[in-house]
Amino acid sequence: MRVAILASGRGSNFQSIIDASNKNKLPNCNIVLLIVNKKEAYAVERAKKHNIAYKIIESKNKKREDFDHQILEVLAKNKIEIVVLAGFMRILSKHFITKYKNRIINIHPSLLPKYKGLNTHQRAIENKDKYSGCTVHFVNAKLDSGKIILQKKVNILK
């Protein structure tokens, strides 16, 4: 499958996906494109290192629909089948989600449905949770509410 990764920052999740793909842990996964919404995103350096095409489409001062339209054009040109949100700090429009229905996967840093949205680690610590984790889920129109694919739990140490 032709996969595009959307990221906003360092790209640590992007790197993990690259590593898993290189170890044949993601059969039929062909990472063909990285899209970042911040020009300073370090994820671009990771794409360069691994010879993965990348596109910088800045989101600052853009309406969500306009920004998403630009991304959708790039995805169509590259014949992308699956979109993975890996540290992508933008909410997608309903139109985008409909266009890629059941083909957008998000990596979220909490055990959903607990701690949807931002600042998940801080909220878990403030609430004195004993564990937290990560959820991989399909994206739907409600924030961090799509069908869960996989969850992993980790202890929160003092």
Short mmCIF file of N, CA and C in Angstrom, two decimals:
data_model
loop_
_atom_site.label_atom_id
_atom_site.label_comp_id
_atom_site.label_asym_id
_atom_site.label_seq_id
_atom_site.Cartn_x
_atom_site.Cartn_y
_atom_site.Cartn_z
N MET A 1 0.84 -1.18 0.00
CA MET A 1 0.00 0.00 0.00
C MET A 1 0.88 1.24 0.00
N ARG A 2 0.45 2.24 -0.71
CA ARG A 2 1.17 3.51 -0.78
C ARG A 2 0.75 4.37 0.41
N VAL A 3 1.71 4.64 1.29
CA VAL A 3 1.45 5.30 2.56
C VAL A 3 2.08 6.69 2.60
N ALA A 4 1.31 7.64 3.12
CA ALA A 4 1.84 8.98 3.41
C ALA A 4 1.78 9.18 4.91
N ILE A 5 2.84 9.75 5.45
CA ILE A 5 2.92 10.08 6.88
C ILE A 5 2.76 11.58 7.00
N LEU A 6 1.91 12.04 7.92
CA LEU A 6 1.77 13.46 8.21
C LEU A 6 2.35 13.70 9.60
N ALA A 7 3.26 14.66 9.71
CA ALA A 7 3.92 14.95 10.97
C ALA A 7 4.07 16.46 11.14
N SER A 8 4.34 16.88 12.36
CA SER A 8 4.51 18.30 12.66
C SER A 8 5.84 18.64 13.30
N GLY A 9 6.53 17.66 13.84
CA GLY A 9 7.71 17.98 14.64
C GLY A 9 8.91 17.11 14.38
N ARG A 10 9.43 16.52 15.46
CA ARG A 10 10.68 15.76 15.40
C ARG A 10 10.61 14.54 14.50
N GLY A 11 9.45 13.94 14.41
CA GLY A 11 9.31 12.76 13.55
C GLY A 11 9.75 11.47 14.20
N SER A 12 9.69 11.38 15.52
CA SER A 12 10.10 10.14 16.19
C SER A 12 9.16 8.98 15.82
N ASN A 13 7.87 9.25 15.73
CA ASN A 13 6.94 8.19 15.30
C ASN A 13 7.19 7.83 13.84
N PHE A 14 7.46 8.82 13.02
CA PHE A 14 7.81 8.60 11.61
C PHE A 14 9.03 7.67 11.53
N GLN A 15 10.05 7.94 12.33
CA GLN A 15 11.25 7.11 12.34
C GLN A 15 10.92 5.68 12.77
N SER A 16 10.05 5.53 13.75
CA SER A 16 9.66 4.19 14.20
C SER A 16 8.96 3.43 13.09
N ILE A 17 8.15 4.12 12.31
CA ILE A 17 7.46 3.48 11.19
C ILE A 17 8.48 3.07 10.12
N ILE A 18 9.43 3.95 9.83
CA ILE A 18 10.49 3.63 8.87
C ILE A 18 11.26 2.40 9.34
N ASP A 19 11.66 2.39 10.61
CA ASP A 19 12.43 1.27 11.16
C ASP A 19 11.65 -0.04 11.06
N ALA A 20 10.39 -0.02 11.42
CA ALA A 20 9.56 -1.23 11.36
C ALA A 20 9.41 -1.70 9.91
N SER A 21 9.24 -0.76 9.02
CA SER A 21 9.13 -1.11 7.60
C SER A 21 10.42 -1.74 7.08
N ASN A 22 11.56 -1.17 7.47
CA ASN A 22 12.86 -1.70 7.04
C ASN A 22 13.14 -3.10 7.60
N LYS A 23 12.51 -3.43 8.73
CA LYS A 23 12.67 -4.76 9.34
C LYS A 23 11.57 -5.72 8.89
N ASN A 24 10.83 -5.31 7.86
CA ASN A 24 9.73 -6.13 7.30
C ASN A 24 8.65 -6.44 8.32
N LYS A 25 8.46 -5.54 9.29
CA LYS A 25 7.39 -5.72 10.29
C LYS A 25 6.08 -5.10 9.83
N LEU A 26 6.12 -4.39 8.71
CA LEU A 26 4.91 -3.78 8.14
C LEU A 26 4.75 -4.27 6.70
N PRO A 27 4.27 -5.49 6.55
CA PRO A 27 4.15 -6.03 5.18
C PRO A 27 3.20 -5.17 4.35
N ASN A 28 3.52 -5.05 3.10
CA ASN A 28 2.71 -4.29 2.14
C ASN A 28 2.66 -2.80 2.44
N CYS A 29 3.58 -2.29 3.23
CA CYS A 29 3.63 -0.87 3.56
C CYS A 29 4.76 -0.22 2.78
N ASN A 30 4.40 0.67 1.88
CA ASN A 30 5.39 1.39 1.08
C ASN A 30 5.27 2.87 1.43
N ILE A 31 6.19 3.34 2.27
CA ILE A 31 6.16 4.75 2.69
C ILE A 31 6.70 5.58 1.53
N VAL A 32 5.81 6.29 0.87
CA VAL A 32 6.22 7.03 -0.32
C VAL A 32 6.30 8.54 -0.10
N LEU A 33 5.74 9.03 1.02
CA LEU A 33 5.66 10.47 1.18
C LEU A 33 5.53 10.88 2.64
N LEU A 34 6.22 11.96 2.97
CA LEU A 34 6.05 12.64 4.26
C LEU A 34 5.51 14.02 3.95
N ILE A 35 4.49 14.44 4.69
CA ILE A 35 4.00 15.82 4.61
C ILE A 35 4.11 16.41 6.00
N VAL A 36 4.76 17.58 6.08
CA VAL A 36 4.85 18.30 7.35
C VAL A 36 4.16 19.65 7.19
N ASN A 37 3.62 20.15 8.30
CA ASN A 37 2.94 21.44 8.26
C ASN A 37 3.76 22.56 8.90
N LYS A 38 5.00 22.24 9.26
CA LYS A 38 5.91 23.25 9.82
C LYS A 38 7.25 23.11 9.13
N LYS A 39 7.75 24.21 8.57
CA LYS A 39 8.99 24.13 7.78
C LYS A 39 10.19 23.71 8.61
N GLU A 40 10.14 23.95 9.93
CA GLU A 40 11.27 23.59 10.78
C GLU A 40 11.18 22.16 11.33
N ALA A 41 10.19 21.39 10.91
CA ALA A 41 9.99 20.03 11.41
C ALA A 41 11.20 19.15 11.09
N TYR A 42 11.77 18.55 12.12
CA TYR A 42 12.94 17.68 11.95
C TYR A 42 12.60 16.41 11.18
N ALA A 43 11.33 16.07 11.12
CA ALA A 43 10.91 14.89 10.36
C ALA A 43 11.42 14.94 8.92
N VAL A 44 11.56 16.14 8.37
CA VAL A 44 12.07 16.30 6.99
C VAL A 44 13.48 15.73 6.89
N GLU A 45 14.32 15.95 7.90
CA GLU A 45 15.68 15.40 7.88
C GLU A 45 15.65 13.88 7.86
N ARG A 46 14.71 13.31 8.58
CA ARG A 46 14.57 11.84 8.60
C ARG A 46 14.16 11.34 7.21
N ALA A 47 13.25 12.06 6.56
CA ALA A 47 12.83 11.68 5.21
C ALA A 47 14.01 11.74 4.24
N LYS A 48 14.79 12.82 4.33
CA LYS A 48 15.96 12.95 3.46
C LYS A 48 16.93 11.79 3.67
N LYS A 49 17.18 11.46 4.93
CA LYS A 49 18.13 10.39 5.26
C LYS A 49 17.70 9.05 4.66
N HIS A 50 16.39 8.84 4.57
CA HIS A 50 15.88 7.55 4.09
C HIS A 50 15.34 7.63 2.66
N ASN A 51 15.68 8.71 1.97
CA ASN A 51 15.26 8.88 0.57
C ASN A 51 13.75 8.76 0.38
N ILE A 52 13.01 9.37 1.29
CA ILE A 52 11.55 9.41 1.20
C ILE A 52 11.16 10.81 0.74
N ALA A 53 10.32 10.88 -0.26
CA ALA A 53 9.86 12.19 -0.75
C ALA A 53 9.14 12.93 0.37
N TYR A 54 9.27 14.25 0.37
CA TYR A 54 8.58 15.04 1.39
C TYR A 54 8.04 16.31 0.78
N LYS A 55 7.04 16.84 1.45
CA LYS A 55 6.42 18.09 1.03
C LYS A 55 6.14 18.90 2.28
N ILE A 56 6.51 20.18 2.24
CA ILE A 56 6.22 21.09 3.34
C ILE A 56 5.02 21.93 2.91
N ILE A 57 3.93 21.80 3.65
CA ILE A 57 2.73 22.59 3.40
C ILE A 57 2.40 23.28 4.72
N GLU A 58 2.82 24.52 4.86
CA GLU A 58 2.61 25.21 6.13
C GLU A 58 1.14 25.47 6.40
N SER A 59 0.77 25.26 7.65
CA SER A 59 -0.63 25.43 8.05
C SER A 59 -0.88 26.75 8.76
N LYS A 60 0.18 27.40 9.17
CA LYS A 60 0.03 28.65 9.92
C LYS A 60 -0.75 29.67 9.10
N ASN A 61 -1.74 30.28 9.72
CA ASN A 61 -2.58 31.32 9.12
C ASN A 61 -3.40 30.84 7.94
N LYS A 62 -3.68 29.55 7.87
CA LYS A 62 -4.52 29.02 6.79
C LYS A 62 -5.80 28.45 7.40
N LYS A 63 -6.88 28.59 6.67
CA LYS A 63 -8.13 27.94 7.06
C LYS A 63 -7.94 26.44 6.92
N ARG A 64 -8.57 25.70 7.81
CA ARG A 64 -8.45 24.24 7.82
C ARG A 64 -8.79 23.64 6.46
N GLU A 65 -9.89 24.09 5.85
CA GLU A 65 -10.33 23.54 4.57
C GLU A 65 -9.31 23.80 3.46
N ASP A 66 -8.75 25.01 3.44
CA ASP A 66 -7.75 25.34 2.42
C ASP A 66 -6.49 24.49 2.58
N PHE A 67 -6.05 24.37 3.81
CA PHE A 67 -4.87 23.57 4.11
C PHE A 67 -5.11 22.11 3.71
N ASP A 68 -6.24 21.56 4.12
CA ASP A 68 -6.56 20.17 3.81
C ASP A 68 -6.67 19.96 2.30
N HIS A 69 -7.22 20.93 1.58
CA HIS A 69 -7.33 20.83 0.12
C HIS A 69 -5.94 20.69 -0.51
N GLN A 70 -4.98 21.46 -0.03
CA GLN A 70 -3.61 21.37 -0.54
C GLN A 70 -3.04 19.98 -0.31
N ILE A 71 -3.25 19.45 0.89
CA ILE A 71 -2.74 18.11 1.20
C ILE A 71 -3.43 17.07 0.33
N LEU A 72 -4.74 17.17 0.18
CA LEU A 72 -5.47 16.19 -0.64
C LEU A 72 -4.96 16.17 -2.08
N GLU A 73 -4.61 17.32 -2.62
CA GLU A 73 -4.06 17.38 -3.97
C GLU A 73 -2.74 16.61 -4.06
N VAL A 74 -1.88 16.79 -3.07
CA VAL A 74 -0.58 16.10 -3.05
C VAL A 74 -0.80 14.59 -2.87
N LEU A 75 -1.72 14.21 -2.02
CA LEU A 75 -2.00 12.79 -1.82
C LEU A 75 -2.51 12.15 -3.11
N ALA A 76 -3.39 12.85 -3.80
CA ALA A 76 -3.93 12.32 -5.07
C ALA A 76 -2.83 12.17 -6.12
N LYS A 77 -1.96 13.18 -6.24
CA LYS A 77 -0.86 13.12 -7.21
C LYS A 77 0.05 11.93 -6.95
N ASN A 78 0.21 11.58 -5.68
CA ASN A 78 1.10 10.49 -5.28
C ASN A 78 0.38 9.16 -5.12
N LYS A 79 -0.90 9.12 -5.46
CA LYS A 79 -1.70 7.90 -5.41
C LYS A 79 -1.64 7.22 -4.03
N ILE A 80 -1.81 8.05 -2.99
CA ILE A 80 -1.72 7.56 -1.61
C ILE A 80 -2.98 6.78 -1.25
N GLU A 81 -2.78 5.62 -0.63
CA GLU A 81 -3.90 4.77 -0.22
C GLU A 81 -4.19 4.87 1.27
N ILE A 82 -3.15 5.06 2.07
CA ILE A 82 -3.30 5.13 3.53
C ILE A 82 -2.57 6.38 4.04
N VAL A 83 -3.20 7.08 4.98
CA VAL A 83 -2.59 8.25 5.61
C VAL A 83 -2.38 7.93 7.08
N VAL A 84 -1.15 8.18 7.56
CA VAL A 84 -0.84 7.94 8.97
C VAL A 84 -0.47 9.27 9.61
N LEU A 85 -1.19 9.62 10.67
CA LEU A 85 -0.90 10.83 11.44
C LEU A 85 0.06 10.44 12.55
N ALA A 86 1.29 10.90 12.44
CA ALA A 86 2.35 10.52 13.38
C ALA A 86 2.89 11.79 14.02
N GLY A 87 2.23 12.24 15.08
CA GLY A 87 2.62 13.50 15.69
C GLY A 87 2.17 14.68 14.85
N PHE A 88 1.08 14.53 14.17
CA PHE A 88 0.53 15.61 13.33
C PHE A 88 -0.41 16.43 14.18
N MET A 89 -0.08 17.69 14.40
CA MET A 89 -0.78 18.52 15.36
C MET A 89 -1.82 19.45 14.71
N ARG A 90 -2.62 18.89 13.84
CA ARG A 90 -3.72 19.62 13.19
C ARG A 90 -4.93 18.71 13.17
N ILE A 91 -6.10 19.30 13.35
CA ILE A 91 -7.33 18.55 13.21
C ILE A 91 -7.74 18.62 11.74
N LEU A 92 -8.07 17.48 11.18
CA LEU A 92 -8.45 17.41 9.78
C LEU A 92 -9.92 17.78 9.58
N SER A 93 -10.23 18.34 8.42
CA SER A 93 -11.60 18.72 8.11
C SER A 93 -12.46 17.48 7.85
N LYS A 94 -13.76 17.66 7.96
CA LYS A 94 -14.70 16.57 7.70
C LYS A 94 -14.54 16.08 6.25
N HIS A 95 -14.31 17.01 5.32
CA HIS A 95 -14.13 16.65 3.92
C HIS A 95 -12.92 15.71 3.75
N PHE A 96 -11.81 16.05 4.39
CA PHE A 96 -10.60 15.21 4.32
C PHE A 96 -10.91 13.82 4.86
N ILE A 97 -11.52 13.77 6.02
CA ILE A 97 -11.81 12.49 6.66
C ILE A 97 -12.75 11.65 5.80
N THR A 98 -13.74 12.28 5.17
CA THR A 98 -14.65 11.57 4.29
C THR A 98 -13.92 11.03 3.06
N LYS A 99 -13.03 11.83 2.51
CA LYS A 99 -12.27 11.44 1.32
C LYS A 99 -11.42 10.18 1.58
N TYR A 100 -10.88 10.07 2.78
CA TYR A 100 -10.03 8.93 3.14
C TYR A 100 -10.68 8.07 4.22
N LYS A 101 -11.99 7.95 4.18
CA LYS A 101 -12.73 7.20 5.19
C LYS A 101 -12.13 5.81 5.40
N ASN A 102 -11.88 5.48 6.65
CA ASN A 102 -11.30 4.20 7.06
C ASN A 102 -9.90 3.97 6.51
N ARG A 103 -9.24 5.05 6.07
CA ARG A 103 -7.88 4.94 5.55
C ARG A 103 -6.96 5.98 6.17
N ILE A 104 -7.37 6.53 7.33
CA ILE A 104 -6.53 7.45 8.10
C ILE A 104 -6.31 6.81 9.46
N ILE A 105 -5.05 6.68 9.83
CA ILE A 105 -4.68 6.08 11.12
C ILE A 105 -3.95 7.14 11.94
N ASN A 106 -4.28 7.22 13.21
CA ASN A 106 -3.62 8.18 14.10
C ASN A 106 -2.88 7.43 15.21
N ILE A 107 -1.73 7.98 15.58
CA ILE A 107 -0.98 7.49 16.74
C ILE A 107 -1.22 8.51 17.84
N HIS A 108 -1.87 8.09 18.92
CA HIS A 108 -2.24 9.02 20.00
C HIS A 108 -1.57 8.61 21.31
N PRO A 109 -0.96 9.57 22.01
CA PRO A 109 -0.18 9.24 23.22
C PRO A 109 -0.99 9.12 24.50
N SER A 110 -2.06 8.32 24.48
CA SER A 110 -2.78 7.97 25.70
C SER A 110 -3.56 6.70 25.43
N LEU A 111 -4.13 6.16 26.47
CA LEU A 111 -4.99 4.99 26.32
C LEU A 111 -6.42 5.49 26.12
N LEU A 112 -6.76 5.74 24.88
CA LEU A 112 -8.10 6.23 24.59
C LEU A 112 -9.14 5.24 25.09
N PRO A 113 -10.28 5.72 25.55
CA PRO A 113 -10.82 7.06 25.38
C PRO A 113 -10.33 8.08 26.42
N LYS A 114 -9.42 7.68 27.28
CA LYS A 114 -8.91 8.60 28.28
C LYS A 114 -7.93 9.59 27.64
N TYR A 115 -8.04 10.84 28.00
CA TYR A 115 -7.14 11.92 27.57
C TYR A 115 -7.09 12.13 26.06
N LYS A 116 -8.24 12.45 25.53
CA LYS A 116 -8.29 12.86 24.12
C LYS A 116 -7.64 14.23 23.99
N GLY A 117 -7.16 14.56 22.81
CA GLY A 117 -6.62 15.89 22.57
C GLY A 117 -5.17 16.02 23.01
N LEU A 118 -4.86 17.24 23.49
CA LEU A 118 -3.47 17.60 23.79
C LEU A 118 -3.09 17.37 25.26
N ASN A 119 -1.80 17.50 25.53
CA ASN A 119 -1.24 17.46 26.90
C ASN A 119 -1.59 16.17 27.64
N THR A 120 -1.56 15.08 26.94
CA THR A 120 -1.98 13.80 27.52
C THR A 120 -1.07 13.35 28.67
N HIS A 121 0.24 13.50 28.49
CA HIS A 121 1.17 13.05 29.53
C HIS A 121 1.01 13.89 30.79
N GLN A 122 0.91 15.19 30.62
CA GLN A 122 0.74 16.10 31.74
C GLN A 122 -0.54 15.77 32.51
N ARG A 123 -1.62 15.53 31.80
CA ARG A 123 -2.89 15.22 32.47
C ARG A 123 -2.81 13.91 33.23
N ALA A 124 -2.14 12.91 32.66
CA ALA A 124 -2.00 11.61 33.34
C ALA A 124 -1.20 11.77 34.63
N ILE A 125 -0.14 12.56 34.58
CA ILE A 125 0.69 12.79 35.78
C ILE A 125 -0.09 13.59 36.82
N GLU A 126 -0.75 14.65 36.39
CA GLU A 126 -1.53 15.48 37.32
C GLU A 126 -2.63 14.68 38.00
N ASN A 127 -3.19 13.70 37.30
CA ASN A 127 -4.25 12.87 37.88
C ASN A 127 -3.70 11.68 38.65
N LYS A 128 -2.35 11.64 38.79
CA LYS A 128 -1.67 10.58 39.54
C LYS A 128 -2.00 9.18 39.03
N ASP A 129 -2.14 9.09 37.70
CA ASP A 129 -2.37 7.77 37.09
C ASP A 129 -1.14 6.90 37.30
N LYS A 130 -1.34 5.62 37.45
CA LYS A 130 -0.23 4.69 37.63
C LYS A 130 0.31 4.20 36.28
N TYR A 131 -0.50 4.33 35.24
CA TYR A 131 -0.04 3.92 33.91
C TYR A 131 -0.67 4.80 32.84
N SER A 132 -0.06 4.79 31.71
CA SER A 132 -0.57 5.49 30.53
C SER A 132 -0.27 4.59 29.34
N GLY A 133 -0.14 5.16 28.16
CA GLY A 133 0.18 4.32 27.02
C GLY A 133 -0.03 5.03 25.71
N CYS A 134 -0.25 4.24 24.69
CA CYS A 134 -0.39 4.73 23.33
C CYS A 134 -1.52 3.98 22.65
N THR A 135 -2.25 4.69 21.81
CA THR A 135 -3.34 4.09 21.05
C THR A 135 -3.14 4.38 19.57
N VAL A 136 -3.32 3.36 18.77
CA VAL A 136 -3.37 3.53 17.31
C VAL A 136 -4.83 3.31 16.94
N HIS A 137 -5.42 4.27 16.23
CA HIS A 137 -6.85 4.17 15.91
C HIS A 137 -7.15 4.78 14.55
N PHE A 138 -8.29 4.38 14.01
CA PHE A 138 -8.78 5.00 12.78
C PHE A 138 -9.33 6.38 13.13
N VAL A 139 -9.19 7.31 12.21
CA VAL A 139 -9.68 8.67 12.42
C VAL A 139 -11.10 8.77 11.88
N ASN A 140 -11.97 9.37 12.69
CA ASN A 140 -13.31 9.71 12.23
C ASN A 140 -13.57 11.19 12.54
N ALA A 141 -14.79 11.62 12.39
CA ALA A 141 -15.11 13.05 12.54
C ALA A 141 -15.01 13.55 13.97
N LYS A 142 -15.03 12.67 14.96
CA LYS A 142 -14.91 13.08 16.35
C LYS A 142 -13.46 12.94 16.81
N LEU A 143 -12.97 13.91 17.53
CA LEU A 143 -11.58 13.94 17.97
C LEU A 143 -11.21 12.69 18.78
N ASP A 144 -10.21 11.97 18.31
CA ASP A 144 -9.65 10.81 19.00
C ASP A 144 -10.72 9.80 19.43
N SER A 145 -11.67 9.56 18.55
CA SER A 145 -12.80 8.68 18.87
C SER A 145 -12.99 7.52 17.91
N GLY A 146 -12.13 7.37 16.93
CA GLY A 146 -12.29 6.29 15.95
C GLY A 146 -11.99 4.92 16.53
N LYS A 147 -12.33 3.91 15.76
CA LYS A 147 -12.15 2.52 16.18
C LYS A 147 -10.68 2.26 16.52
N ILE A 148 -10.47 1.67 17.69
CA ILE A 148 -9.12 1.38 18.17
C ILE A 148 -8.57 0.15 17.45
N ILE A 149 -7.35 0.29 16.96
CA ILE A 149 -6.64 -0.80 16.28
C ILE A 149 -5.76 -1.54 17.28
N LEU A 150 -5.04 -0.77 18.10
CA LEU A 150 -4.06 -1.35 19.02
C LEU A 150 -3.79 -0.38 20.16
N GLN A 151 -3.59 -0.91 21.34
CA GLN A 151 -3.17 -0.10 22.50
C GLN A 151 -2.05 -0.83 23.23
N LYS A 152 -1.12 -0.04 23.75
CA LYS A 152 -0.06 -0.58 24.60
C LYS A 152 0.03 0.27 25.85
N LYS A 153 0.16 -0.40 26.98
CA LYS A 153 0.18 0.26 28.28
C LYS A 153 1.61 0.30 28.83
N VAL A 154 1.95 1.40 29.49
CA VAL A 154 3.25 1.54 30.17
C VAL A 154 3.00 2.12 31.56
N ASN A 155 3.87 1.73 32.50
CA ASN A 155 3.77 2.28 33.84
C ASN A 155 4.31 3.70 33.86
N ILE A 156 3.71 4.53 34.70
CA ILE A 156 4.23 5.88 34.92
C ILE A 156 5.11 5.79 36.16
N LEU A 157 6.38 6.03 35.99
CA LEU A 157 7.32 5.96 37.10
C LEU A 157 7.39 7.28 37.85
N LYS A 158 7.79 7.23 39.12
CA LYS A 158 7.90 8.46 39.89
C LYS A 158 8.93 9.37 39.31
#
